[in-house]
Tab-separated table of C-alpha atoms in Angstrom:
chain	number	residue	atom	x	y	z
A	1	MET	CA	116.606	7.772	-30.450
A	2	GLU	CA	113.841	5.698	-31.943
A	3	ASN	CA	111.471	3.625	-29.810
A	4	LYS	CA	112.957	0.280	-30.810
A	5	LEU	CA	113.630	-2.286	-28.099
A	6	PRO	CA	115.874	-3.515	-26.677
A	7	ILE	CA	117.723	-0.321	-25.801
A	8	LEU	CA	121.301	-1.224	-24.876
A	9	ASP	CA	122.717	2.326	-24.744
A	10	LYS	CA	123.438	2.698	-21.024
A	11	PHE	CA	123.678	6.496	-21.282
A	12	PHE	CA	120.235	6.767	-22.875
A	13	VAL	CA	118.778	4.350	-20.303
A	14	GLY	CA	120.468	6.272	-17.481
A	15	ASN	CA	118.772	9.475	-18.636
A	16	LEU	CA	115.337	7.880	-18.174
A	17	ILE	CA	115.767	7.624	-14.387
A	18	PRO	CA	116.497	10.308	-11.777
A	19	GLN	CA	119.595	8.605	-10.329
A	20	LYS	CA	122.981	9.649	-11.672
A	21	SER	CA	126.404	8.004	-11.814
A	22	PRO	CA	127.803	6.285	-9.819
A	23	PHE	CA	124.371	5.348	-8.463
A	24	VAL	CA	122.791	4.052	-11.705
A	25	MET	CA	121.851	0.364	-11.378
A	26	VAL	CA	120.154	-0.179	-14.770
A	27	ASP	CA	121.999	-0.160	-18.080
A	28	LYS	CA	119.531	-1.654	-20.545
A	29	LEU	CA	115.823	-1.609	-21.338
A	30	LEU	CA	114.963	-5.009	-22.768
A	31	ALA	CA	111.154	-4.927	-23.039
A	32	PHE	CA	108.291	-2.558	-22.333
A	33	SER	CA	104.515	-2.796	-22.461
A	34	GLU	CA	101.541	-1.119	-20.823
A	35	ASN	CA	101.938	-3.029	-17.541
A	36	GLU	CA	105.441	-4.433	-17.708
A	37	VAL	CA	109.103	-3.590	-18.145
A	38	VAL	CA	112.210	-5.763	-18.320
A	39	ALA	CA	115.398	-3.973	-17.311
A	40	GLY	CA	118.947	-5.195	-17.010
A	41	VAL	CA	122.280	-4.428	-15.442
A	42	THR	CA	125.674	-6.025	-15.885
A	43	VAL	CA	127.565	-6.299	-12.595
A	44	LEU	CA	130.857	-4.483	-13.092
A	45	GLU	CA	133.784	-4.171	-10.714
A	46	GLU	CA	133.420	-0.386	-10.525
A	47	ASN	CA	129.806	-0.688	-9.319
A	48	ILE	CA	129.597	0.878	-5.860
A	49	PHE	CA	127.548	-2.105	-4.632
A	50	CYS	CA	130.026	-4.713	-5.878
A	51	ASP	CA	132.246	-6.049	-3.076
A	52	SER	CA	134.809	-8.809	-3.631
A	53	GLY	CA	133.167	-9.734	-6.931
A	54	ILE	CA	129.653	-10.017	-5.445
A	55	PHE	CA	126.740	-7.627	-6.114
A	56	GLN	CA	125.467	-6.882	-2.607
A	57	GLU	CA	121.851	-7.082	-1.402
A	58	SER	CA	121.546	-3.296	-1.276
A	59	GLY	CA	122.638	-3.040	-4.913
A	60	LEU	CA	120.178	-5.702	-6.034
A	61	ILE	CA	117.300	-3.994	-4.217
A	62	GLU	CA	118.334	-0.639	-5.699
A	63	HIS	CA	118.437	-2.265	-9.158
A	64	MET	CA	114.908	-3.549	-8.584
A	65	ALA	CA	113.709	-0.081	-7.546
A	66	GLN	CA	115.424	1.581	-10.512
A	67	SER	CA	113.762	-0.942	-12.821
A	68	VAL	CA	110.435	0.457	-11.571
A	69	ALA	CA	111.745	3.995	-12.155
A	70	LEU	CA	112.744	2.978	-15.683
A	71	TYR	CA	109.164	1.857	-16.362
A	72	THR	CA	107.887	5.326	-15.418
A	73	GLY	CA	110.735	7.162	-17.133
A	74	TYR	CA	110.198	5.364	-20.428
A	75	GLN	CA	106.429	5.945	-20.228
A	76	PHE	CA	107.038	9.680	-19.977
A	77	TYR	CA	109.737	9.589	-22.684
A	78	LEU	CA	107.228	8.051	-25.097
A	79	LYS	CA	104.857	10.955	-24.358
A	80	ASN	CA	107.673	13.515	-24.832
A	81	GLU	CA	107.240	14.646	-21.236
A	82	PRO	CA	109.854	14.980	-18.487
A	83	ALA	CA	109.655	12.133	-16.002
A	84	PRO	CA	108.734	13.091	-12.458
A	85	THR	CA	110.838	12.028	-9.504
A	86	GLY	CA	109.501	9.051	-7.612
A	87	TYR	CA	110.188	7.489	-4.246
A	88	ILE	CA	109.944	4.020	-2.794
A	89	GLY	CA	106.796	4.055	-0.698
A	90	SER	CA	107.265	0.558	0.686
A	91	ILE	CA	109.118	-2.661	0.079
A	92	LYS	CA	107.263	-5.874	0.816
A	93	SER	CA	108.595	-9.386	1.084
A	94	ILE	CA	111.855	-9.121	-0.835
A	95	ILE	CA	113.404	-12.592	-1.055
A	96	ILE	CA	116.970	-12.861	-2.332
A	97	THR	CA	118.103	-16.425	-2.944
A	98	THR	CA	121.401	-15.765	-4.746
A	99	LEU	CA	123.619	-12.720	-5.149
A	100	PRO	CA	124.964	-11.979	-8.626
A	101	ASN	CA	128.682	-12.243	-9.315
A	102	LEU	CA	130.995	-9.964	-11.236
A	103	ASN	CA	130.014	-9.799	-14.947
A	104	ASP	CA	126.629	-11.446	-14.342
A	105	LYS	CA	123.796	-9.936	-16.366
A	106	VAL	CA	120.790	-9.368	-14.121
A	107	GLU	CA	117.401	-9.145	-15.852
A	108	THR	CA	114.498	-7.824	-13.861
A	109	LYS	CA	110.849	-8.034	-14.842
A	110	VAL	CA	108.497	-5.525	-13.250
A	111	THR	CA	104.778	-6.233	-13.500
A	112	VAL	CA	102.407	-3.422	-12.553
A	113	LEU	CA	99.618	-4.703	-10.321
A	114	HIS	CA	97.895	-1.371	-9.572
A	115	GLU	CA	98.504	2.214	-10.570
A	116	PHE	CA	96.392	4.990	-9.089
A	117	MET	CA	97.041	8.713	-8.543
A	118	GLY	CA	100.827	8.436	-8.751
A	119	VAL	CA	101.069	5.325	-6.573
A	120	THR	CA	102.242	2.154	-8.311
A	121	LEU	CA	102.268	-1.347	-6.798
A	122	VAL	CA	104.508	-3.819	-8.626
A	123	ASP	CA	105.725	-7.405	-8.543
A	124	ILE	CA	109.430	-7.733	-9.302
A	125	VAL	CA	111.430	-10.821	-10.323
A	126	SER	CA	115.180	-10.721	-10.966
A	127	LYS	CA	117.047	-13.469	-12.816
A	128	VAL	CA	120.560	-14.350	-13.925
A	129	ASN	CA	120.794	-16.800	-16.851
A	130	ASP	CA	117.024	-17.416	-16.565
A	131	VAL	CA	117.410	-18.542	-12.933
A	132	GLU	CA	115.410	-16.547	-10.396
A	133	ILE	CA	117.657	-14.871	-7.815
A	134	ALA	CA	115.235	-12.419	-6.166
A	135	ARG	CA	111.580	-11.438	-6.017
A	136	GLY	CA	109.355	-9.067	-4.118
A	137	GLN	CA	106.830	-6.269	-4.202
A	138	MET	CA	107.343	-2.529	-4.060
A	139	LYS	CA	105.091	0.460	-3.919
A	140	THR	CA	106.398	3.659	-5.495
A	141	VAL	CA	105.015	7.169	-5.226
A	142	LEU	CA	105.502	10.027	-7.690
A	143	ALA	CA	106.540	13.374	-6.230
A	144	THR	CA	103.911	16.074	-6.633
């Protein structure tokens, strides 16, 4: 696949992260730059975190974390290298103001604040229809 964005092929996007179905919470890569990625997911009924038509908090947080993983995975894809597995090192101050509904398209912007020796600190903002629904900070650590 060429390096043209956005990438809307959910199977290609799913191969950029270590999680596998049914635990994949990103289905599109909308934008990418040196210190930023915008990822998306459409809330579908078959999503394991969708309950009674509502995308649950745990699913939204997992989507945010996988958006960070997508940033790393796409970085390594561009270098023709296999992406390493990463882990959430810490979650800081996640604020969820609204939960997405069935068929909502969640867009999440990850901004890298610091990256040093496999540890990445990011700001994350999730929106639906350009309205902020969640924000927070995460620290991820690459496996060695």
